Short mmCIF file of C-alpha atoms in Angstrom, two decimals:
data_model
loop_
_atom_site.label_atom_id
_atom_site.label_comp_id
_atom_site.label_asym_id
_atom_site.label_seq_id
_atom_site.Cartn_x
_atom_site.Cartn_y
_atom_site.Cartn_z
CA MET A 1 63.15 5.70 148.91
CA SER A 2 65.64 3.38 150.27
CA LEU A 3 69.37 2.63 148.45
CA LEU A 4 67.84 -0.90 148.32
CA ASP A 5 64.76 0.17 146.32
CA LEU A 6 66.67 2.31 143.59
CA LEU A 7 69.28 -0.60 143.19
CA ARG A 8 66.29 -2.65 142.61
CA ARG A 9 65.04 -0.27 139.90
CA GLY A 10 68.36 0.92 138.35
CA ALA A 11 70.75 -1.78 138.91
CA PRO A 12 71.86 -5.01 136.65
CA PRO A 13 72.33 -7.99 138.33
CA ALA A 14 75.68 -8.45 139.92
CA ASP A 15 76.83 -11.15 137.67
CA ALA A 16 75.81 -9.11 134.49
CA PRO A 17 78.88 -8.65 132.27
CA PRO A 18 80.71 -5.36 132.66
CA ASP A 19 79.27 -4.15 129.00
CA SER A 20 75.80 -4.92 129.76
CA PRO A 21 73.51 -2.25 128.86
CA ASP A 22 71.98 -0.08 132.05
CA PRO A 23 68.43 -0.28 131.94
CA ALA A 24 66.36 2.45 131.29
CA PRO A 25 65.45 4.59 134.51
CA GLU A 26 62.23 4.70 135.41
CA SER A 27 62.42 8.22 136.40
CA SER A 28 64.86 11.19 136.70
CA HIS A 29 68.18 10.20 138.76
CA ILE A 30 67.56 10.61 142.44
CA PRO A 31 70.69 11.36 144.58
CA ILE A 32 70.03 10.12 147.99
CA GLY A 33 73.78 10.35 148.93
CA GLY A 34 75.22 12.83 151.55
CA LEU A 35 77.11 16.13 151.30
CA VAL A 36 81.09 15.57 152.42
CA GLU A 37 82.78 18.40 152.93
CA ILE A 38 86.36 17.80 154.04
CA ARG A 39 88.41 21.07 155.01
CA ASP A 40 91.72 21.65 155.92
CA VAL A 41 92.11 18.54 157.41
CA HIS A 42 95.65 17.30 159.12
CA LYS A 43 96.56 13.60 160.35
CA SER A 44 99.53 13.28 162.40
CA PHE A 45 101.08 10.11 164.02
CA GLY A 46 103.45 11.20 166.51
CA ASP A 47 105.84 13.34 164.73
CA LEU A 48 104.94 11.86 161.08
CA GLU A 49 102.60 14.24 159.40
CA VAL A 50 100.35 11.78 157.04
CA LEU A 51 97.79 14.65 155.58
CA ARG A 52 98.98 18.09 155.17
CA GLY A 53 95.67 20.06 154.81
CA ILE A 54 93.24 18.37 152.51
CA ASP A 55 90.48 20.23 151.32
CA LEU A 56 87.62 18.35 148.81
CA THR A 57 84.04 18.54 148.41
CA LEU A 58 82.14 15.61 147.56
CA ALA A 59 78.59 16.32 145.95
CA PRO A 60 75.78 14.11 146.80
CA GLY A 61 75.40 11.17 144.43
CA SER A 62 78.79 11.65 143.07
CA VAL A 63 81.69 8.76 142.68
CA THR A 64 85.28 10.03 143.90
CA ALA A 65 88.13 7.91 143.05
CA ILE A 66 91.87 8.30 144.72
CA LEU A 67 94.65 7.01 143.43
CA GLY A 68 98.13 7.81 144.89
CA PRO A 69 101.22 5.44 145.80
CA SER A 70 101.57 3.82 148.85
CA GLY A 71 102.31 6.16 151.73
CA SER A 72 100.60 9.12 150.28
CA GLY A 73 97.49 9.29 152.92
CA LYS A 74 94.71 7.65 150.73
CA SER A 75 93.60 5.51 153.09
CA THR A 76 94.28 7.72 156.48
CA LEU A 77 92.01 10.58 154.73
CA LEU A 78 89.27 7.61 153.88
CA ARG A 79 89.36 6.77 157.84
CA THR A 80 88.93 10.02 159.13
CA VAL A 81 85.89 10.48 157.20
CA ASN A 82 84.03 8.27 159.58
CA HIS A 83 86.19 9.41 162.46
CA LEU A 84 88.15 5.99 162.74
CA GLU A 85 91.03 8.16 162.38
CA PRO A 86 90.15 11.55 164.44
CA VAL A 87 91.73 14.57 162.30
CA SER A 88 94.51 16.36 164.17
CA GLN A 89 93.38 19.80 162.71
CA GLY A 90 90.27 20.44 160.17
CA LEU A 91 86.73 19.56 159.79
CA ILE A 92 84.97 16.75 158.01
CA SER A 93 81.17 17.42 158.07
CA LEU A 94 78.14 15.40 156.54
CA ASP A 95 75.42 17.22 155.48
CA GLY A 96 76.55 19.92 157.77
CA GLU A 97 77.10 17.78 160.39
CA VAL A 98 80.48 17.96 161.64
CA ILE A 99 81.71 14.28 162.23
CA GLY A 100 83.43 13.49 165.40
CA TYR A 101 82.68 16.62 167.09
CA ARG A 102 80.02 19.06 168.57
CA ARG A 103 80.49 22.71 168.03
CA ASP A 104 79.92 25.29 170.47
CA GLY A 105 81.30 28.68 169.72
CA ASP A 106 84.66 28.45 169.25
CA LEU A 107 85.25 25.17 170.49
CA LEU A 108 84.96 21.70 168.97
CA HIS A 109 83.89 18.94 171.58
CA GLU A 110 84.69 15.61 170.85
CA LEU A 111 81.65 13.37 171.14
CA PRO A 112 81.12 10.36 173.03
CA GLU A 113 81.75 7.12 171.41
CA ARG A 114 77.64 6.47 171.30
CA GLU A 115 77.23 9.39 169.24
CA VAL A 116 79.90 8.70 166.80
CA LEU A 117 78.68 5.24 166.48
CA ARG A 118 74.94 6.89 165.60
CA GLN A 119 77.19 9.08 162.97
CA ARG A 120 79.12 6.28 161.41
CA THR A 121 75.33 4.46 160.65
CA ARG A 122 75.43 7.18 157.95
CA ILE A 123 78.95 6.20 156.55
CA GLY A 124 79.48 2.49 155.21
CA MET A 125 82.89 1.28 154.76
CA VAL A 126 84.32 -1.46 152.95
CA PHE A 127 87.96 -2.53 153.81
CA GLN A 128 90.31 -4.56 151.66
CA SER A 129 90.59 -7.12 154.16
CA PHE A 130 86.62 -8.03 154.07
CA ASN A 131 86.59 -8.05 158.18
CA LEU A 132 83.59 -10.44 158.22
CA PHE A 133 83.11 -12.17 161.72
CA GLY A 134 84.19 -15.55 161.01
CA HIS A 135 81.78 -17.13 163.35
CA MET A 136 78.84 -16.10 161.72
CA THR A 137 77.26 -16.58 158.47
CA ALA A 138 76.88 -14.45 155.78
CA LEU A 139 73.42 -13.80 156.38
CA GLN A 140 74.50 -13.04 160.10
CA ASN A 141 76.99 -10.83 159.14
CA VAL A 142 74.88 -8.85 157.19
CA ALA A 143 71.65 -8.71 159.56
CA GLU A 144 74.22 -8.03 162.67
CA ALA A 145 74.66 -4.33 162.41
CA PRO A 146 70.83 -2.99 162.01
CA ARG A 147 70.16 -5.11 164.78
CA ARG A 148 72.70 -3.80 167.14
CA ALA A 149 72.88 -0.42 165.44
CA LEU A 150 69.34 0.63 165.13
CA GLY A 151 67.55 -2.13 167.50
CA THR A 152 66.12 -3.94 164.24
CA PRO A 153 64.14 -7.10 165.19
CA ARG A 154 65.84 -10.35 164.21
CA PRO A 155 62.87 -11.51 161.39
CA GLN A 156 63.45 -7.92 159.52
CA ALA A 157 66.70 -7.67 159.88
CA GLU A 158 67.40 -10.87 158.26
CA ALA A 159 64.50 -10.46 155.69
CA ARG A 160 66.59 -7.40 154.62
CA ALA A 161 70.03 -9.11 154.60
CA ARG A 162 68.48 -12.07 151.90
CA GLU A 163 67.44 -8.97 150.06
CA LEU A 164 70.96 -7.49 150.15
CA LEU A 165 72.46 -10.66 149.14
CA GLU A 166 70.40 -11.49 146.30
CA LEU A 167 71.37 -8.12 145.26
CA VAL A 168 75.07 -8.95 145.24
CA GLY A 169 74.51 -12.28 143.85
CA LEU A 170 74.88 -14.35 146.96
CA SER A 171 71.36 -15.19 147.62
CA GLU A 172 72.39 -19.03 147.85
CA LYS A 173 75.52 -18.09 150.02
CA ALA A 174 73.24 -17.05 152.70
CA GLN A 175 74.36 -19.67 155.08
CA ALA A 176 78.06 -20.17 154.17
CA PHE A 177 80.62 -18.87 156.66
CA PRO A 178 83.68 -16.70 155.70
CA ARG A 179 85.67 -19.78 155.29
CA GLN A 180 83.60 -21.34 152.71
CA LEU A 181 83.58 -18.40 150.38
CA SER A 182 86.04 -16.91 147.77
CA GLY A 183 87.76 -13.84 148.43
CA GLY A 184 85.38 -11.95 145.81
CA GLN A 185 82.40 -13.50 147.48
CA GLN A 186 83.66 -12.57 150.69
CA GLN A 187 83.68 -8.50 149.54
CA ARG A 188 80.50 -8.97 148.15
CA VAL A 189 78.83 -10.08 151.57
CA ALA A 190 81.07 -7.14 152.95
CA ILE A 191 79.38 -4.55 150.53
CA ALA A 192 76.05 -6.01 151.56
CA ARG A 193 76.67 -5.57 155.22
CA ALA A 194 78.22 -2.06 154.51
CA LEU A 195 74.47 -1.29 152.73
CA ALA A 196 72.48 -2.82 155.58
CA LEU A 197 72.17 0.73 157.49
CA ASP A 198 71.28 2.39 154.49
CA PRO A 199 73.98 4.70 154.79
CA LYS A 200 74.39 8.31 152.78
CA VAL A 201 78.04 7.60 151.90
CA LEU A 202 80.04 4.46 151.02
CA LEU A 203 83.71 4.07 151.37
CA PHE A 204 85.94 1.62 149.78
CA ASP A 205 89.35 1.05 150.57
CA GLU A 206 91.18 -0.52 147.80
CA PRO A 207 88.12 -3.00 147.94
CA THR A 208 89.88 -5.37 145.16
CA SER A 209 93.52 -5.44 146.27
CA ALA A 210 93.38 -8.85 148.24
CA LEU A 211 91.28 -10.58 145.26
CA ASP A 212 92.77 -12.77 143.30
CA PRO A 213 92.59 -11.02 139.38
CA GLU A 214 89.74 -13.26 138.27
CA LEU A 215 88.04 -12.57 141.05
CA VAL A 216 88.22 -8.46 140.68
CA GLU A 217 85.02 -7.96 137.89
CA GLU A 218 82.54 -9.41 140.37
CA VAL A 219 83.36 -6.71 142.92
CA LEU A 220 83.36 -3.86 140.63
CA ALA A 221 80.39 -4.93 138.98
CA VAL A 222 78.61 -4.51 142.24
CA ILE A 223 80.17 -1.09 142.81
CA ARG A 224 79.18 0.22 139.57
CA SER A 225 75.55 -0.80 140.20
CA LEU A 226 75.99 1.37 143.44
CA ALA A 227 77.36 3.96 141.47
CA ARG A 228 74.09 4.15 139.17
CA ALA A 229 72.03 4.01 142.47
CA GLY A 230 73.05 7.55 143.39
CA THR A 231 74.91 6.62 146.78
CA THR A 232 78.02 9.40 147.33
CA LEU A 233 81.00 7.04 147.10
CA VAL A 234 84.59 7.68 147.84
CA ILE A 235 86.96 4.84 146.11
CA VAL A 236 90.51 4.33 146.95
CA THR A 237 91.99 2.16 144.26
CA HIS A 238 94.31 1.15 141.92
CA GLU A 239 92.18 0.34 139.47
CA ILE A 240 93.01 2.96 136.80
CA THR A 241 90.37 1.93 134.00
CA PHE A 242 87.75 1.27 136.39
CA ALA A 243 88.12 4.70 138.03
CA ARG A 244 88.24 6.36 134.41
CA ASP A 245 84.92 4.34 134.09
CA VAL A 246 83.11 5.14 137.18
CA ALA A 247 84.27 8.07 138.94
CA ASP A 248 82.92 11.77 138.25
CA THR A 249 86.34 13.15 140.14
CA VAL A 250 89.79 11.53 140.38
CA VAL A 251 91.77 12.75 142.92
CA PHE A 252 95.24 11.90 142.86
CA MET A 253 97.12 12.46 146.38
CA ASP A 254 100.81 12.40 146.64
CA ARG A 255 102.80 12.99 150.45
CA GLY A 256 99.80 13.67 152.40
CA VAL A 257 98.43 16.36 149.63
CA ILE A 258 95.86 16.77 146.82
CA VAL A 259 98.19 17.03 143.85
CA GLU A 260 95.60 16.83 141.28
CA GLN A 261 92.09 16.52 140.76
CA GLY A 262 89.08 16.67 138.19
CA PRO A 263 87.38 14.89 135.97
CA PRO A 264 88.56 11.45 134.98
CA ASP A 265 89.38 12.37 131.27
CA GLN A 266 91.70 15.35 132.88
CA VAL A 267 93.48 13.76 135.36
CA ILE A 268 93.99 10.49 133.68
CA ASP A 269 93.93 10.97 130.44
CA HIS A 270 95.57 14.50 130.25
CA PRO A 271 97.19 14.88 133.96
CA ALA A 272 98.45 18.56 134.35
CA GLN A 273 101.38 17.72 136.80
CA GLU A 274 104.26 15.87 136.08
CA ARG A 275 104.30 13.53 139.38
CA THR A 276 100.53 12.45 138.46
CA ARG A 277 101.83 11.57 134.78
CA SER A 278 104.73 9.76 136.46
CA PHE A 279 102.57 7.80 138.63
CA LEU A 280 100.45 6.81 135.82
CA GLN A 281 103.12 5.52 133.56
CA ARG A 282 104.48 3.36 136.89
CA VAL A 283 100.71 1.71 137.09
CA ARG A 284 100.50 1.17 133.31
CA THR A 285 103.85 -0.59 132.95
CA GLY A 286 103.74 -2.11 136.23
CA GLU A 287 106.58 -0.18 137.49
CA GLN A 288 106.98 0.01 141.31
CA ASP A 289 106.66 3.37 142.67
CA PRO A 290 109.40 4.64 144.76
CA PRO A 291 108.82 4.17 148.23
CA PRO A 292 107.61 7.71 150.04
CA GLU A 293 110.47 9.80 151.34
CA ASP A 294 110.25 11.68 154.73
CA ALA A 295 110.67 14.88 153.32
CA PRO A 296 108.84 18.25 153.99
CA ALA A 297 105.52 18.88 152.73
CA PRO A 298 105.46 20.05 148.87
CA ALA A 299 103.93 23.09 148.02
CA ALA A 300 100.40 23.11 146.97
CA GLU A 301 100.13 22.17 142.82
CA ALA A 302 97.75 23.32 140.70
CA GLY A 303 94.36 21.35 141.28
CA THR A 304 94.51 21.78 144.88
CA ALA A 305 91.88 23.52 146.64
CA PRO A 306 92.93 26.28 148.90
CA SER A 307 93.16 25.66 152.54
CA ALA A 308 90.31 26.90 154.69
CA ALA A 309 90.13 28.96 157.55
CA PRO A 310 91.74 28.12 160.87
CA VAL A 311 89.36 25.84 162.87
CA PRO A 312 88.24 26.14 166.38
CA SER A 313 90.10 24.53 169.40
CA ARG A 314 89.06 20.89 170.47
CA THR A 315 88.37 19.42 173.91
CA ARG A 316 88.36 15.86 175.40
CA PRO A 317 85.79 13.53 174.68
CA GLU A 318 82.29 15.01 176.48
CA ASP A 319 81.17 13.02 179.47
CA PRO A 320 78.89 10.39 178.52
CA SER A 321 76.34 11.25 181.55
#
């Protein structure tokens, strides 16, 4: 059963009020998302280490919200999951398949670009800046990925794109160009585009940060529908109330490490770590968090998963031939 089928069965319209009751499910919840395993992931840009040993398991169909101040490594972590940023150390896998590399005994060979692109068809990403093609209509933006990545014929790709635009409440905007759409509408087109390949995992990088406040809820309503459908979602967000309502797990990051993780009522309502409490207090009062300091990595605190064993060494990308 496709993601689109599940969304049709279980999700209210995208423009439904946020407190609308969920429709009764026709059958038991069927997770269709993928299992993501992140093991001892480090990422450096030159001398700056942005991720300092991240360990995280995202169960199939789970919803994980990642919180943290600017510069904590949240977006970088998200971009490593689909190999937009290759890791400096560690492993990330989806349903047991290492992302970006082929394993050969104790060596990891970086995959050629065409293989990485194949893996990315299973991992959708929605960026905070929409990233729509300005010269294409909403319909063309959504249909482009299946045509290019899967070779789907234009009629089938466009028919599916129309269904997805209807799903996100934009069927009447199919022929509109991005410049003719509001920020909230553009982000909903971007979500429809990410869904077009039936991904196992959807990554959201601050999906509402570029929107006017009155447009935020229309995007959050679509994400709530996706959460109910069983896709594995990973959401970097500053919307604390939304994270509490939709997430199974909340992760708080600071200075490239996981400070605390657990259920929303634990991490958001009763955080164990002082750094988490301080951050949430600043968010709730609207106070700016201090800029990150260029300081040594803090020791892992309670709630941080133990580091994995050393990973195999890497080689350069394989010859495509």
